[in-house]
């Protein structure tokens, strides 16, 4: 069998983003962890890490990490029967990639009880869809919430439901720019707020109104910052309904064009052989999301 | 003088994260923008871009970008006198790096009126302090809000005030783990929530209570997600007071140890020769933050 002390060293360096932190987590000196990585590389006959800041796994390193993650999950299954097998008696860690808006809205309430009951600690990674799936493929995460339905090799995907986004702005913003009502073509000439280069929601909203081409925008890569910027009247933007129930009820945000929405479907991606714990998390998420998100349109 | 068409091509590719998007923004074909980059490299006699995904500027590329940013700001100053000089008549863009918690709390209200009055669009970049300053040094941003007082070469830093963090948890979390009151040494054995590898606030909180070494934690790299996870009872964590006034007032979050807080000072970093607009933004930020944040302790 593999020498898992060496594989654990590789996992610690990559997960902690450096040799020093990796060593700390394992309670080793930095030279001891370097030694283990070198020994691992000698055994497999090629590099497993690119020594950059932070260190990156090579192609082979990724495969090894993927294997370590799967072994850990399988150990987790076993542990409920023979807890003494786990050297540290530590809770299980699950590494999951998800989109920023899910983390800012329904995710915490969905997993709260599950994590408490099953003693699970989460390593959350915020990524938009393609990158999340890339991390899945690389074995860096055990599960992923994203808008793409297509699973990577060895994984499955299941529909969670859709997040409903509405085009919103502050009353002051509307009064300043649209005293006579919102006209679609005028929307492109006042600032929008866009989450990042991959956020096409504002483009879609305008395109569905028949407005194509360039428009003015602020870039704000933070879900909470996005809402605050919208409330402060910096621009209009597409915001998840779930995130601003209070702001809408209090009139701090209002709809640009009442009734118009964009639904973004979300899928839960997980390894087929991810073990019992990952399977239970998935079942839990599907149940909760089904009751919270809107149905995915066909 | 430099050929600014070539420099603008470099800036577009780096700012948009790719040749295709860079070309779109400039209204060029992808081959035309590649040509411009190659011509620029021929002129300066070395590469300006590392062709990775996304493309990264070389050391020289960074210097050129820094120069482009400064020229843009200086053009902005001129433009209020001779608006016709600007080919597109577009509003000014300012690129600013700031920490996630500022963006999730005071930032939007601080800049709202300024951006509307001066017709400024913001490109915000969320970075923790060292990375924010690195971007400043590289000329990728014109200003930076971070916890470090030391300015990079050519820049100045001014104190904004401090954000006050409190150790919080949900009432259900406290009831489950601390029915008899919170004891410091027991805190390390129930899950905390940590923003990322650079977030040392939970460590400091425990250290100030005399608890050193490892503790259990979830990783959650999102300000809003952090609050939602705390409210959902997944763990305890240090949260900016400004972000949870509502949750505290409604009793959805409570203090672990009432009265205990950690203050994190914040500084505004900006180029010395950043032009009038950047100077005005700085003055505006200092005034607003002075009224919102707590004073920095000496």
mmCIF file of C-alpha atoms in Angstrom, chain A residues 16 21 25 90-91 93 95 100 103-105 107-109 111-113 115-116 119-126 176 191 197-198 216-225 228-229 232-234 242-243, chain B residues 16 21 90-91 93 95 100 103-105 107-109 111-113 115-116 119-126 176 191 197-198 200 216-225 228-229 232-234 242-243:
data_model
loop_
_atom_site.group_PDB
_atom_site.id
_atom_site.type_symbol
_atom_site.label_atom_id
_atom_site.label_comp_id
_atom_site.label_asym_id
_atom_site.label_seq_id
_atom_site.Cartn_x
_atom_site.Cartn_y
_atom_site.Cartn_z
ATOM 1 C CA UNK A 16 -2.627 25.035 3.641
ATOM 2 C CA UNK A 21 1.565 26.056 7.376
ATOM 3 C CA UNK A 25 -0.982 21.426 10.806
ATOM 4 C CA UNK A 90 -10.751 14.764 14.888
ATOM 5 C CA UNK A 91 -14.039 15.612 13.156
ATOM 6 C CA UNK A 93 -13.398 17.778 7.037
ATOM 7 C CA UNK A 95 -14.027 20.502 1.100
ATOM 8 C CA UNK A 100 -20.670 33.206 -3.855
ATOM 9 C CA UNK A 103 -22.876 30.991 0.314
ATOM 10 C CA UNK A 104 -24.393 34.429 0.920
ATOM 11 C CA UNK A 105 -27.942 33.057 1.057
ATOM 12 C CA UNK A 107 -26.118 27.447 2.174
ATOM 13 C CA UNK A 108 -25.518 28.029 5.914
ATOM 14 C CA UNK A 109 -29.075 27.264 7.002
ATOM 15 C CA UNK A 111 -25.948 22.612 6.336
ATOM 16 C CA UNK A 112 -26.129 23.892 9.930
ATOM 17 C CA UNK A 113 -27.821 20.921 11.617
ATOM 18 C CA UNK A 115 -22.593 19.633 10.408
ATOM 19 C CA UNK A 116 -23.464 19.771 14.102
ATOM 20 C CA UNK A 119 -19.403 16.527 13.492
ATOM 21 C CA UNK A 120 -18.324 17.782 10.066
ATOM 22 C CA UNK A 121 -16.042 20.765 9.496
ATOM 23 C CA UNK A 122 -16.338 22.513 6.136
ATOM 24 C CA UNK A 123 -13.562 23.896 3.961
ATOM 25 C CA UNK A 124 -15.520 26.146 1.637
ATOM 26 C CA UNK A 125 -14.062 27.458 -1.587
ATOM 27 C CA UNK A 126 -15.878 30.208 -3.466
ATOM 28 C CA UNK A 176 -32.222 60.481 -9.923
ATOM 29 C CA UNK A 191 -24.114 52.501 -13.943
ATOM 30 C CA UNK A 197 -15.943 39.187 -15.636
ATOM 31 C CA UNK A 198 -17.996 35.959 -15.497
ATOM 32 C CA UNK A 216 -21.621 51.347 -17.789
ATOM 33 C CA UNK A 217 -20.771 49.299 -14.721
ATOM 34 C CA UNK A 218 -18.948 49.100 -11.395
ATOM 35 C CA UNK A 219 -17.084 45.855 -10.669
ATOM 36 C CA UNK A 220 -17.784 44.495 -7.171
ATOM 37 C CA UNK A 221 -16.661 40.897 -6.490
ATOM 38 C CA UNK A 222 -18.532 40.433 -3.174
ATOM 39 C CA UNK A 223 -22.160 39.358 -2.658
ATOM 40 C CA UNK A 224 -22.630 41.504 0.425
ATOM 41 C CA UNK A 225 -20.738 44.429 -1.152
ATOM 42 C CA UNK A 228 -24.545 47.450 -0.099
ATOM 43 C CA UNK A 229 -23.497 49.215 -3.302
ATOM 44 C CA UNK A 232 -26.143 53.093 -1.504
ATOM 45 C CA UNK A 233 -27.369 54.074 -4.973
ATOM 46 C CA UNK A 234 -24.150 53.359 -6.868
ATOM 47 C CA UNK A 242 -33.353 35.366 -1.029
ATOM 48 C CA UNK A 243 -30.605 37.806 -0.087
ATOM 49 C CA UNK B 16 -10.095 41.734 -18.686
ATOM 50 C CA UNK B 21 -12.253 39.937 -23.634
ATOM 51 C CA UNK B 90 -16.802 57.744 -20.809
ATOM 52 C CA UNK B 91 -16.857 58.179 -17.028
ATOM 53 C CA UNK B 93 -12.752 54.228 -13.855
ATOM 54 C CA UNK B 95 -9.422 50.490 -9.580
ATOM 55 C CA UNK B 100 -13.654 41.890 2.167
ATOM 56 C CA UNK B 103 -16.639 46.060 1.244
ATOM 57 C CA UNK B 104 -19.293 44.185 3.250
ATOM 58 C CA UNK B 105 -19.811 47.101 5.658
ATOM 59 C CA UNK B 107 -17.418 51.112 1.883
ATOM 60 C CA UNK B 108 -20.572 51.489 -0.248
ATOM 61 C CA UNK B 109 -22.159 54.198 1.896
ATOM 62 C CA UNK B 111 -18.395 56.251 -1.774
ATOM 63 C CA UNK B 112 -22.015 56.406 -2.998
ATOM 64 C CA UNK B 113 -22.430 60.163 -3.361
ATOM 65 C CA UNK B 115 -19.222 58.279 -7.430
ATOM 66 C CA UNK B 116 -22.572 59.734 -8.483
ATOM 67 C CA UNK B 119 -19.244 60.168 -12.504
ATOM 68 C CA UNK B 120 -16.732 57.577 -11.315
ATOM 69 C CA UNK B 121 -17.038 53.851 -11.977
ATOM 70 C CA UNK B 122 -15.243 51.545 -9.544
ATOM 71 C CA UNK B 123 -13.301 48.372 -10.321
ATOM 72 C CA UNK B 124 -13.105 46.803 -6.885
ATOM 73 C CA UNK B 125 -10.671 44.029 -6.094
ATOM 74 C CA UNK B 126 -11.039 42.109 -2.825
ATOM 75 C CA UNK B 176 -25.583 23.425 22.915
ATOM 76 C CA UNK B 191 -15.929 24.740 15.814
ATOM 77 C CA UNK B 197 -5.497 31.049 5.897
ATOM 78 C CA UNK B 198 -4.652 34.741 6.508
ATOM 79 C CA UNK B 200 -5.745 35.297 12.427
ATOM 80 C CA UNK B 216 -11.461 23.258 15.309
ATOM 81 C CA UNK B 217 -12.695 25.461 12.495
ATOM 82 C CA UNK B 218 -14.749 25.749 9.316
ATOM 83 C CA UNK B 219 -13.187 27.695 6.448
ATOM 84 C CA UNK B 220 -15.579 30.233 4.878
ATOM 85 C CA UNK B 221 -14.044 32.828 2.539
ATOM 86 C CA UNK B 222 -17.094 35.144 2.299
ATOM 87 C CA UNK B 223 -18.092 37.962 4.676
ATOM 88 C CA UNK B 224 -21.793 37.384 4.221
ATOM 89 C CA UNK B 225 -21.368 33.599 4.337
ATOM 90 C CA UNK B 228 -24.879 33.320 7.850
ATOM 91 C CA UNK B 229 -22.790 30.380 9.108
ATOM 92 C CA UNK B 232 -26.980 29.063 11.581
ATOM 93 C CA UNK B 233 -25.017 27.793 14.569
ATOM 94 C CA UNK B 234 -22.125 26.213 12.653
ATOM 95 C CA UNK B 242 -20.879 47.210 11.804
ATOM 96 C CA UNK B 243 -22.001 44.174 9.844
#
